[in-house]
GROMACS .gro file of C-alpha atoms in nm:
model
  457
    1UNK     CA    1   0.567  -2.884  -0.884
    2UNK     CA    2   0.213  -2.928  -0.749
    3UNK     CA    3  -0.026  -3.144  -0.572
    4UNK     CA    4  -0.197  -3.322  -0.876
    5UNK     CA    5  -0.080  -3.514  -1.174
    6UNK     CA    6  -0.163  -3.242  -1.430
    7UNK     CA    7   0.043  -2.993  -1.234
    8UNK     CA    8   0.353  -3.214  -1.205
    9UNK     CA    9   0.564  -3.012  -1.441
   10UNK     CA   10   0.614  -3.318  -1.678
   11UNK     CA   11   0.530  -3.260  -2.044
   12UNK     CA   12   0.639  -3.490  -2.345
   13UNK     CA   13   1.030  -3.508  -2.285
   14UNK     CA   14   1.054  -3.240  -2.035
   15UNK     CA   15   1.086  -3.343  -1.665
   16UNK     CA   16   1.090  -3.124  -1.365
   17UNK     CA   17   1.332  -3.282  -1.085
   18UNK     CA   18   1.183  -3.339  -0.742
   19UNK     CA   19   1.158  -3.010  -0.587
   20UNK     CA   20   1.104  -2.897  -0.218
   21UNK     CA   21   0.882  -2.579  -0.219
   22UNK     CA   22   0.829  -2.422   0.130
   23UNK     CA   23   0.584  -2.148   0.213
   24UNK     CA   24   0.609  -1.916   0.517
   25UNK     CA   25   0.379  -1.668   0.665
   26UNK     CA   26   0.485  -1.401   0.920
   27UNK     CA   27   0.205  -1.200   1.068
   28UNK     CA   28   0.292  -0.846   1.138
   29UNK     CA   29   0.149  -0.556   1.347
   30UNK     CA   30  -0.090  -0.367   1.125
   31UNK     CA   31   0.004  -0.035   1.294
   32UNK     CA   32   0.350  -0.085   1.134
   33UNK     CA   33   0.238  -0.163   0.776
   34UNK     CA   34   0.296   0.100   0.505
   35UNK     CA   35   0.201   0.070   0.138
   36UNK     CA   36   0.459   0.110  -0.133
   37UNK     CA   37   0.323   0.417  -0.341
   38UNK     CA   38   0.485   0.763  -0.294
   39UNK     CA   39   0.277   0.974  -0.049
   40UNK     CA   40   0.416   1.330  -0.047
   41UNK     CA   41   0.612   1.575  -0.269
   42UNK     CA   42   0.964   1.661  -0.150
   43UNK     CA   43   1.028   1.354   0.067
   44UNK     CA   44   1.364   1.158   0.080
   45UNK     CA   45   1.404   0.842  -0.131
   46UNK     CA   46   1.651   0.598   0.032
   47UNK     CA   47   1.796   0.264  -0.072
   48UNK     CA   48   1.868  -0.004   0.185
   49UNK     CA   49   2.069  -0.311   0.072
   50UNK     CA   50   2.072  -0.635   0.262
   51UNK     CA   51   2.401  -0.815   0.229
   52UNK     CA   52   2.416  -1.167   0.088
   53UNK     CA   53   2.664  -1.443   0.151
   54UNK     CA   54   2.839  -1.661  -0.113
   55UNK     CA   55   2.523  -1.861  -0.145
   56UNK     CA   56   2.326  -1.545  -0.229
   57UNK     CA   57   2.132  -1.588   0.103
   58UNK     CA   58   2.070  -1.291   0.297
   59UNK     CA   59   2.228  -1.180   0.616
   60UNK     CA   60   1.946  -1.235   0.856
   61UNK     CA   61   2.118  -1.059   1.136
   62UNK     CA   62   2.152  -0.752   0.936
   63UNK     CA   63   1.789  -0.793   0.793
   64UNK     CA   64   1.667  -0.799   1.149
   65UNK     CA   65   1.843  -0.485   1.242
   66UNK     CA   66   1.713  -0.312   0.937
   67UNK     CA   67   1.357  -0.417   1.023
   68UNK     CA   68   1.389  -0.287   1.376
   69UNK     CA   69   1.515   0.054   1.251
   70UNK     CA   70   1.245   0.077   0.990
   71UNK     CA   71   0.981   0.006   1.255
   72UNK     CA   72   1.094   0.298   1.464
   73UNK     CA   73   1.124   0.539   1.180
   74UNK     CA   74   0.877   0.787   1.019
   75UNK     CA   75   0.831   0.603   0.697
   76UNK     CA   76   0.584   0.707   0.440
   77UNK     CA   77   0.628   0.443   0.195
   78UNK     CA   78   0.830   0.115   0.154
   79UNK     CA   79   0.884  -0.112  -0.123
   80UNK     CA   80   1.079  -0.448  -0.137
   81UNK     CA   81   1.292  -0.485  -0.449
   82UNK     CA   82   1.333  -0.788  -0.681
   83UNK     CA   83   1.489  -0.881  -1.000
   84UNK     CA   84   1.376  -0.547  -1.166
   85UNK     CA   85   1.600  -0.356  -0.920
   86UNK     CA   86   1.572   0.007  -0.813
   87UNK     CA   87   1.441   0.124  -1.154
   88UNK     CA   88   1.137  -0.096  -1.126
   89UNK     CA   89   1.073  -0.030  -0.774
   90UNK     CA   90   1.080   0.357  -0.824
   91UNK     CA   91   0.849   0.324  -1.124
   92UNK     CA   92   0.597   0.123  -0.931
   93UNK     CA   93   0.606   0.358  -0.632
   94UNK     CA   94   0.556   0.650  -0.852
   95UNK     CA   95   0.266   0.492  -1.056
   96UNK     CA   96   0.026   0.479  -0.751
   97UNK     CA   97  -0.031   0.847  -0.688
   98UNK     CA   98   0.141   0.988  -0.993
   99UNK     CA   99   0.411   1.143  -0.777
  100UNK     CA  100   0.743   1.175  -0.971
  101UNK     CA  101   1.109   1.136  -0.850
  102UNK     CA  102   1.439   1.303  -0.912
  103UNK     CA  103   1.718   1.061  -0.869
  104UNK     CA  104   2.094   1.143  -0.829
  105UNK     CA  105   2.314   0.829  -0.761
  106UNK     CA  106   2.587   0.623  -0.908
  107UNK     CA  107   2.432   0.300  -0.795
  108UNK     CA  108   2.330   0.063  -1.083
  109UNK     CA  109   1.939   0.126  -1.101
  110UNK     CA  110   1.896  -0.203  -1.320
  111UNK     CA  111   2.063  -0.473  -1.126
  112UNK     CA  112   1.850  -0.729  -0.930
  113UNK     CA  113   1.818  -0.643  -0.561
  114UNK     CA  114   1.640  -0.918  -0.394
  115UNK     CA  115   1.545  -0.844  -0.037
  116UNK     CA  116   1.652  -0.471  -0.051
  117UNK     CA  117   1.427  -0.171   0.004
  118UNK     CA  118   1.328   0.155  -0.125
  119UNK     CA  119   1.215   0.383   0.134
  120UNK     CA  120   1.019   0.715   0.128
  121UNK     CA  121   1.058   0.920   0.436
  122UNK     CA  122   1.066   1.283   0.561
  123UNK     CA  123   1.410   1.233   0.720
  124UNK     CA  124   1.722   1.029   0.656
  125UNK     CA  125   1.699   0.664   0.766
  126UNK     CA  126   1.985   0.488   0.960
  127UNK     CA  127   2.165   0.258   0.714
  128UNK     CA  128   1.992   0.392   0.421
  129UNK     CA  129   2.160   0.569   0.113
  130UNK     CA  130   1.956   0.877  -0.001
  131UNK     CA  131   1.928   0.846  -0.394
  132UNK     CA  132   1.658   1.115  -0.452
  133UNK     CA  133   1.352   1.310  -0.359
  134UNK     CA  134   0.982   1.282  -0.475
  135UNK     CA  135   0.860   1.575  -0.687
  136UNK     CA  136   0.530   1.700  -0.819
  137UNK     CA  137   0.620   1.654  -1.191
  138UNK     CA  138   0.489   1.331  -1.304
  139UNK     CA  139   0.835   1.206  -1.423
  140UNK     CA  140   1.139   1.015  -1.319
  141UNK     CA  141   1.456   1.226  -1.365
  142UNK     CA  142   1.779   1.037  -1.365
  143UNK     CA  143   2.066   1.279  -1.440
  144UNK     CA  144   1.989   1.454  -1.776
  145UNK     CA  145   1.736   1.180  -1.861
  146UNK     CA  146   1.353   1.251  -1.793
  147UNK     CA  147   1.099   0.973  -1.838
  148UNK     CA  148   0.731   1.050  -1.831
  149UNK     CA  149   0.515   0.822  -1.574
  150UNK     CA  150   0.245   0.784  -1.832
  151UNK     CA  151   0.475   0.648  -2.092
  152UNK     CA  152   0.645   0.418  -1.827
  153UNK     CA  153   0.306   0.281  -1.715
  154UNK     CA  154   0.197   0.215  -2.067
  155UNK     CA  155   0.526   0.022  -2.131
  156UNK     CA  156   0.473  -0.165  -1.812
  157UNK     CA  157   0.114  -0.264  -1.887
  158UNK     CA  158   0.123  -0.288  -2.276
  159UNK     CA  159   0.254  -0.653  -2.309
  160UNK     CA  160  -0.064  -0.790  -2.168
  161UNK     CA  161  -0.293  -0.509  -2.234
  162UNK     CA  162  -0.492  -0.700  -2.503
  163UNK     CA  163  -0.529  -1.006  -2.298
  164UNK     CA  164  -0.603  -0.835  -1.965
  165UNK     CA  165  -0.729  -0.488  -2.052
  166UNK     CA  166  -0.753  -0.261  -1.744
  167UNK     CA  167  -1.045  -0.068  -1.889
  168UNK     CA  168  -1.304  -0.100  -2.182
  169UNK     CA  169  -1.367   0.163  -2.431
  170UNK     CA  170  -1.577   0.422  -2.243
  171UNK     CA  171  -1.958   0.414  -2.315
  172UNK     CA  172  -2.087   0.707  -2.528
  173UNK     CA  173  -2.410   0.710  -2.296
  174UNK     CA  174  -2.432   0.971  -2.018
  175UNK     CA  175  -2.515   0.900  -1.649
  176UNK     CA  176  -2.795   1.094  -1.499
  177UNK     CA  177  -2.770   1.216  -1.142
  178UNK     CA  178  -3.059   1.080  -0.941
  179UNK     CA  179  -3.176   1.258  -0.623
  180UNK     CA  180  -3.448   1.139  -0.380
  181UNK     CA  181  -3.479   1.239  -0.020
  182UNK     CA  182  -3.714   1.060   0.217
  183UNK     CA  183  -3.792   1.086   0.585
  184UNK     CA  184  -3.634   0.806   0.792
  185UNK     CA  185  -3.860   0.521   0.895
  186UNK     CA  186  -3.880   0.295   1.203
  187UNK     CA  187  -3.988  -0.079   1.226
  188UNK     CA  188  -4.305  -0.167   1.406
  189UNK     CA  189  -4.077  -0.428   1.568
  190UNK     CA  190  -3.888  -0.288   1.848
  191UNK     CA  191  -3.545  -0.411   1.981
  192UNK     CA  192  -3.219  -0.270   2.070
  193UNK     CA  193  -3.038  -0.565   1.945
  194UNK     CA  194  -3.200  -0.714   1.649
  195UNK     CA  195  -3.102  -1.061   1.547
  196UNK     CA  196  -2.931  -1.111   1.195
  197UNK     CA  197  -2.913  -1.430   1.027
  198UNK     CA  198  -2.619  -1.467   0.781
  199UNK     CA  199  -2.624  -1.773   0.568
  200UNK     CA  200  -2.288  -1.897   0.449
  201UNK     CA  201  -2.343  -2.098   0.111
  202UNK     CA  202  -2.056  -2.293  -0.048
  203UNK     CA  203  -1.834  -2.020  -0.195
  204UNK     CA  204  -1.939  -1.732   0.043
  205UNK     CA  205  -1.655  -1.544   0.160
  206UNK     CA  206  -1.790  -1.231   0.333
  207UNK     CA  207  -1.975  -1.381   0.626
  208UNK     CA  208  -1.719  -1.297   0.891
  209UNK     CA  209  -1.671  -0.951   0.793
  210UNK     CA  210  -2.048  -0.907   0.768
  211UNK     CA  211  -2.107  -1.059   1.110
  212UNK     CA  212  -1.841  -0.830   1.261
  213UNK     CA  213  -1.992  -0.511   1.116
  214UNK     CA  214  -2.336  -0.594   1.258
  215UNK     CA  215  -2.194  -0.691   1.588
  216UNK     CA  216  -1.996  -0.364   1.614
  217UNK     CA  217  -2.323  -0.159   1.606
  218UNK     CA  218  -2.511  -0.384   1.849
  219UNK     CA  219  -2.683  -0.656   1.644
  220UNK     CA  220  -2.681  -1.021   1.737
  221UNK     CA  221  -2.544  -1.173   1.422
  222UNK     CA  222  -2.547  -1.560   1.353
  223UNK     CA  223  -2.365  -1.723   1.078
  224UNK     CA  224  -2.539  -2.036   0.947
  225UNK     CA  225  -2.366  -2.284   0.720
  226UNK     CA  226  -2.565  -2.411   0.448
  227UNK     CA  227  -2.467  -2.785   0.405
  228UNK     CA  228  -2.509  -2.947   0.058
  229UNK     CA  229  -2.301  -3.258   0.074
  230UNK     CA  230  -2.607  -3.496   0.077
  231UNK     CA  231  -2.977  -3.460  -0.015
  232UNK     CA  232  -3.059  -3.487   0.360
  233UNK     CA  233  -2.815  -3.216   0.436
  234UNK     CA  234  -2.985  -2.988   0.191
  235UNK     CA  235  -3.322  -3.060   0.326
  236UNK     CA  236  -3.202  -3.006   0.684
  237UNK     CA  237  -3.025  -2.676   0.581
  238UNK     CA  238  -3.334  -2.540   0.415
  239UNK     CA  239  -3.551  -2.613   0.731
  240UNK     CA  240  -3.278  -2.453   0.964
  241UNK     CA  241  -3.258  -2.141   0.738
  242UNK     CA  242  -3.615  -2.083   0.727
  243UNK     CA  243  -3.644  -2.133   1.104
  244UNK     CA  244  -3.362  -1.883   1.160
  245UNK     CA  245  -3.508  -1.627   0.927
  246UNK     CA  246  -3.844  -1.647   1.126
  247UNK     CA  247  -3.642  -1.589   1.447
  248UNK     CA  248  -3.458  -1.292   1.300
  249UNK     CA  249  -3.526  -0.923   1.221
  250UNK     CA  250  -3.263  -0.892   0.941
  251UNK     CA  251  -3.156  -1.132   0.675
  252UNK     CA  252  -2.803  -1.050   0.532
  253UNK     CA  253  -2.692  -1.230   0.223
  254UNK     CA  254  -2.316  -1.180   0.196
  255UNK     CA  255  -2.067  -1.167  -0.089
  256UNK     CA  256  -1.862  -1.440  -0.241
  257UNK     CA  257  -1.898  -1.689  -0.539
  258UNK     CA  258  -2.184  -1.921  -0.414
  259UNK     CA  259  -2.130  -2.246  -0.610
  260UNK     CA  260  -1.853  -2.115  -0.799
  261UNK     CA  261  -2.101  -1.888  -0.987
  262UNK     CA  262  -2.250  -2.192  -1.149
  263UNK     CA  263  -2.445  -2.289  -1.340
  264UNK     CA  264  -2.356  -2.006  -1.595
  265UNK     CA  265  -2.398  -1.707  -1.374
  266UNK     CA  266  -2.356  -1.568  -1.031
  267UNK     CA  267  -2.605  -1.579  -0.743
  268UNK     CA  268  -2.812  -1.855  -0.904
  269UNK     CA  269  -2.748  -2.107  -0.617
  270UNK     CA  270  -2.858  -1.853  -0.356
  271UNK     CA  271  -3.162  -1.769  -0.559
  272UNK     CA  272  -3.258  -2.132  -0.575
  273UNK     CA  273  -3.231  -2.158  -0.207
  274UNK     CA  274  -3.457  -1.837  -0.154
  275UNK     CA  275  -3.712  -1.975  -0.404
  276UNK     CA  276  -3.764  -2.301  -0.206
  277UNK     CA  277  -4.119  -2.290  -0.065
  278UNK     CA  278  -4.009  -2.308   0.306
  279UNK     CA  279  -3.741  -2.043   0.287
  280UNK     CA  280  -3.945  -1.816   0.032
  281UNK     CA  281  -4.242  -1.816   0.298
  282UNK     CA  282  -4.009  -1.723   0.571
  283UNK     CA  283  -3.845  -1.439   0.367
  284UNK     CA  284  -4.188  -1.294   0.272
  285UNK     CA  285  -4.323  -1.321   0.611
  286UNK     CA  286  -4.019  -1.132   0.733
  287UNK     CA  287  -4.096  -0.853   0.480
  288UNK     CA  288  -4.478  -0.837   0.480
  289UNK     CA  289  -4.566  -0.938   0.840
  290UNK     CA  290  -4.277  -0.850   1.068
  291UNK     CA  291  -4.144  -0.532   0.901
  292UNK     CA  292  -3.801  -0.682   0.874
  293UNK     CA  293  -3.502  -0.597   0.661
  294UNK     CA  294  -3.284  -0.763   0.402
  295UNK     CA  295  -2.946  -0.666   0.276
  296UNK     CA  296  -2.770  -0.835  -0.019
  297UNK     CA  297  -2.403  -0.729  -0.091
  298UNK     CA  298  -2.221  -0.835  -0.416
  299UNK     CA  299  -2.323  -1.220  -0.449
  300UNK     CA  300  -2.608  -1.136  -0.235
  301UNK     CA  301  -2.730  -0.851  -0.454
  302UNK     CA  302  -2.698  -1.089  -0.743
  303UNK     CA  303  -2.932  -1.333  -0.571
  304UNK     CA  304  -3.182  -1.055  -0.479
  305UNK     CA  305  -3.214  -0.925  -0.827
  306UNK     CA  306  -3.253  -1.293  -0.967
  307UNK     CA  307  -3.548  -1.360  -0.728
  308UNK     CA  308  -3.718  -1.019  -0.772
  309UNK     CA  309  -3.668  -0.909  -0.418
  310UNK     CA  310  -3.514  -0.617  -0.574
  311UNK     CA  311  -3.648  -0.427  -0.746
  312UNK     CA  312  -4.002  -0.562  -0.684
  313UNK     CA  313  -4.001  -0.641  -0.312
  314UNK     CA  314  -4.121  -1.004  -0.369
  315UNK     CA  315  -4.008  -1.337  -0.489
  316UNK     CA  316  -4.129  -1.393  -0.835
  317UNK     CA  317  -4.051  -1.566  -1.157
  318UNK     CA  318  -3.807  -1.378  -1.379
  319UNK     CA  319  -3.963  -1.201  -1.677
  320UNK     CA  320  -3.784  -1.106  -2.010
  321UNK     CA  321  -3.653  -0.766  -1.964
  322UNK     CA  322  -3.621  -0.763  -1.599
  323UNK     CA  323  -3.340  -0.549  -1.449
  324UNK     CA  324  -3.030  -0.757  -1.403
  325UNK     CA  325  -2.659  -0.777  -1.328
  326UNK     CA  326  -2.429  -0.911  -1.586
  327UNK     CA  327  -2.077  -0.926  -1.678
  328UNK     CA  328  -1.849  -0.634  -1.637
  329UNK     CA  329  -1.758  -0.443  -1.951
  330UNK     CA  330  -1.402  -0.532  -1.907
  331UNK     CA  331  -1.486  -0.901  -1.949
  332UNK     CA  332  -1.312  -1.030  -1.634
  333UNK     CA  333  -1.322  -0.987  -1.260
  334UNK     CA  334  -1.235  -0.647  -1.104
  335UNK     CA  335  -1.092  -0.591  -0.762
  336UNK     CA  336  -1.054  -0.221  -0.650
  337UNK     CA  337  -1.181   0.075  -0.468
  338UNK     CA  338  -1.448   0.316  -0.625
  339UNK     CA  339  -1.640   0.615  -0.510
  340UNK     CA  340  -2.008   0.591  -0.468
  341UNK     CA  341  -2.275   0.861  -0.423
  342UNK     CA  342  -2.591   0.839  -0.214
  343UNK     CA  343  -2.870   0.904  -0.452
  344UNK     CA  344  -3.170   0.825  -0.236
  345UNK     CA  345  -3.255   0.778   0.123
  346UNK     CA  346  -3.570   0.573   0.052
  347UNK     CA  347  -3.423   0.276   0.227
  348UNK     CA  348  -3.411   0.236   0.592
  349UNK     CA  349  -3.053   0.107   0.535
  350UNK     CA  350  -2.949   0.463   0.414
  351UNK     CA  351  -3.119   0.662   0.698
  352UNK     CA  352  -2.784   0.764   0.831
  353UNK     CA  353  -2.670   0.918   0.532
  354UNK     CA  354  -2.779   1.219   0.309
  355UNK     CA  355  -2.821   1.246  -0.054
  356UNK     CA  356  -2.482   1.354  -0.208
  357UNK     CA  357  -2.262   1.183   0.052
  358UNK     CA  358  -1.957   1.023  -0.094
  359UNK     CA  359  -1.790   0.694   0.010
  360UNK     CA  360  -1.493   0.502  -0.117
  361UNK     CA  361  -1.598   0.139  -0.103
  362UNK     CA  362  -1.399  -0.184  -0.204
  363UNK     CA  363  -1.537  -0.388  -0.502
  364UNK     CA  364  -1.459  -0.736  -0.608
  365UNK     CA  365  -1.674  -0.904  -0.866
  366UNK     CA  366  -1.707  -1.039  -1.223
  367UNK     CA  367  -2.073  -0.971  -1.263
  368UNK     CA  368  -2.157  -0.628  -1.129
  369UNK     CA  369  -2.287  -0.435  -1.427
  370UNK     CA  370  -2.634  -0.334  -1.365
  371UNK     CA  371  -2.865  -0.303  -1.666
  372UNK     CA  372  -3.234  -0.206  -1.704
  373UNK     CA  373  -3.452  -0.084  -1.995
  374UNK     CA  374  -3.550   0.275  -2.003
  375UNK     CA  375  -3.908   0.208  -1.879
  376UNK     CA  376  -3.783   0.038  -1.555
  377UNK     CA  377  -3.514   0.308  -1.506
  378UNK     CA  378  -3.779   0.579  -1.511
  379UNK     CA  379  -3.982   0.381  -1.272
  380UNK     CA  380  -3.697   0.316  -1.038
  381UNK     CA  381  -3.598   0.677  -1.044
  382UNK     CA  382  -3.953   0.796  -0.982
  383UNK     CA  383  -3.988   0.580  -0.664
  384UNK     CA  384  -3.652   0.657  -0.526
  385UNK     CA  385  -3.525   0.303  -0.560
  386UNK     CA  386  -3.190   0.400  -0.725
  387UNK     CA  387  -2.987   0.395  -0.401
  388UNK     CA  388  -2.633   0.461  -0.498
  389UNK     CA  389  -2.414   0.545  -0.808
  390UNK     CA  390  -2.051   0.544  -0.913
  391UNK     CA  391  -1.894   0.876  -0.932
  392UNK     CA  392  -1.585   1.053  -1.058
  393UNK     CA  393  -1.343   1.254  -0.840
  394UNK     CA  394  -1.595   1.555  -0.840
  395UNK     CA  395  -1.871   1.357  -0.710
  396UNK     CA  396  -2.079   1.328  -1.049
  397UNK     CA  397  -2.212   0.994  -1.172
  398UNK     CA  398  -2.012   0.871  -1.463
  399UNK     CA  399  -1.982   0.610  -1.732
  400UNK     CA  400  -1.605   0.647  -1.730
  401UNK     CA  401  -1.449   0.302  -1.680
  402UNK     CA  402  -1.188   0.427  -1.440
  403UNK     CA  403  -1.464   0.523  -1.208
  404UNK     CA  404  -1.758   0.303  -1.306
  405UNK     CA  405  -1.552  -0.029  -1.289
  406UNK     CA  406  -1.826  -0.253  -1.437
  407UNK     CA  407  -2.000  -0.031  -1.689
  408UNK     CA  408  -2.342  -0.012  -1.506
  409UNK     CA  409  -2.591   0.181  -1.695
  410UNK     CA  410  -2.643   0.547  -1.535
  411UNK     CA  411  -2.360   0.440  -1.301
  412UNK     CA  412  -2.605   0.254  -1.073
  413UNK     CA  413  -2.428   0.075  -0.798
  414UNK     CA  414  -2.720  -0.024  -0.576
  415UNK     CA  415  -3.110  -0.036  -0.575
  416UNK     CA  416  -3.373  -0.098  -0.319
  417UNK     CA  417  -3.737  -0.263  -0.307
  418UNK     CA  418  -4.033  -0.040  -0.338
  419UNK     CA  419  -4.065  -0.039   0.040
  420UNK     CA  420  -3.694   0.027   0.081
  421UNK     CA  421  -3.640  -0.247   0.337
  422UNK     CA  422  -3.468  -0.468   0.086
  423UNK     CA  423  -3.129  -0.318  -0.028
  424UNK     CA  424  -2.893  -0.463  -0.295
  425UNK     CA  425  -2.553  -0.325  -0.378
  426UNK     CA  426  -2.217  -0.450  -0.517
  427UNK     CA  427  -1.974  -0.254  -0.302
  428UNK     CA  428  -1.841  -0.446   0.009
  429UNK     CA  429  -1.941  -0.172   0.268
  430UNK     CA  430  -1.871  -0.448   0.553
  431UNK     CA  431  -1.502  -0.451   0.450
  432UNK     CA  432  -1.401  -0.160   0.667
  433UNK     CA  433  -1.212  -0.084   0.977
  434UNK     CA  434  -0.922   0.113   1.127
  435UNK     CA  435  -0.660  -0.106   0.964
  436UNK     CA  436  -0.844  -0.143   0.616
  437UNK     CA  437  -0.756   0.079   0.330
  438UNK     CA  438  -0.525   0.283   0.519
  439UNK     CA  439  -0.372   0.436   0.210
  440UNK     CA  440  -0.696   0.498   0.050
  441UNK     CA  441  -0.828   0.863   0.085
  442UNK     CA  442  -1.194   0.980   0.139
  443UNK     CA  443  -1.469   0.853   0.342
  444UNK     CA  444  -1.419   0.477   0.387
  445UNK     CA  445  -1.703   0.421   0.646
  446UNK     CA  446  -2.053   0.388   0.502
  447UNK     CA  447  -2.311   0.358   0.792
  448UNK     CA  448  -2.545   0.096   0.650
  449UNK     CA  449  -2.534  -0.145   0.944
  450UNK     CA  450  -2.588   0.125   1.208
  451UNK     CA  451  -2.889   0.232   1.032
  452UNK     CA  452  -3.018  -0.117   0.999
  453UNK     CA  453  -3.000  -0.161   1.387
  454UNK     CA  454  -3.149   0.184   1.453
  455UNK     CA  455  -3.445   0.104   1.237
  456UNK     CA  456  -3.569  -0.125   1.512
  457UNK     CA  457  -3.504   0.109   1.795
   0.00000   0.00000   0.00000
């Protein structure tokens, strides 16, 4: 069952019969999308079952009617059920926000319910059977039995907890709160529509989001594919990139997994490109002579720190003990939202923010833990180069793994160069929009890109 010999399903005397596997994708209207976690206390929980025929296939006519009904209803949350039935669905819906449920029904909660639904709503849903209500107590109550959400969650995650831990043991160190306020700066180069060059390296995956974010605030963003199929293609790509940097006011290094994070570390491929003489000269000309800006997010940040553009503001050979980004404490990739705090406005990229502003930002990386020795940390703090920090729910920088997802020292998420015009950060600020993170609370918009464009006005 697969496209290559090693995935054929045959092993010793075990054979998988020829199997037709079909995949289908149905795009939907984002305005009608709701997430599965319970949203409010006191709302109704309804069960909607899709009938199946003798072959266990769904009645698609009924399914279509149900879909039409749900699209016109005031639904807070919806969850599609599977082999775990209602019991599993209720648990997962409750885990998200820690909102409990009180259930009163004779329906079998543990029977598999493929293609059926659990709905949270403020009023009854046509075709639905009300089976309970949400409640503030973090429990699921079924008749006389009460189950704590915490115990249910531990039972759900414990089988693979040792293999895929959600968090590492919290660090015993503390996270300082850094505060540095600066007057906003403007470039000596004036243009209302600065040109942005966004190189797309093998493995880059955030170039489209980055270009969109810049275009929405008036910049002229160009994505340039770096071709490496042949030595000649590499040479041509190096020359083209250097030429494009010289014609642009902003260099954007987007996120992704350039060259599959090989060899033995993320960002090394991009760093190698930036160190090539032709590209390095163009980058330093942008910074030293043309008052330009550079932004590196995630994989781009990893490349900036490996070249020295942050925190030193120049491309240089790495030295033992330099600040770095290393593997997450958890030992694997993380993908989640986290809250970050503006700790300094030294960088023009942060001119539209104030120290203390909080933003909920999506993160996706395997090597995002910032580390530096105490001497370098003191220097970065003194010059206002510690740009952003991970915080807890009260806005305080923290080492707690549920808020500091990679274990960065002093909860540092982003740093800048001495001049501030080079900024590197792990959070994907570009991944935002009216239909992104609709079930995430807090401030999802971080005005980096608008500040970058205003810098040249």
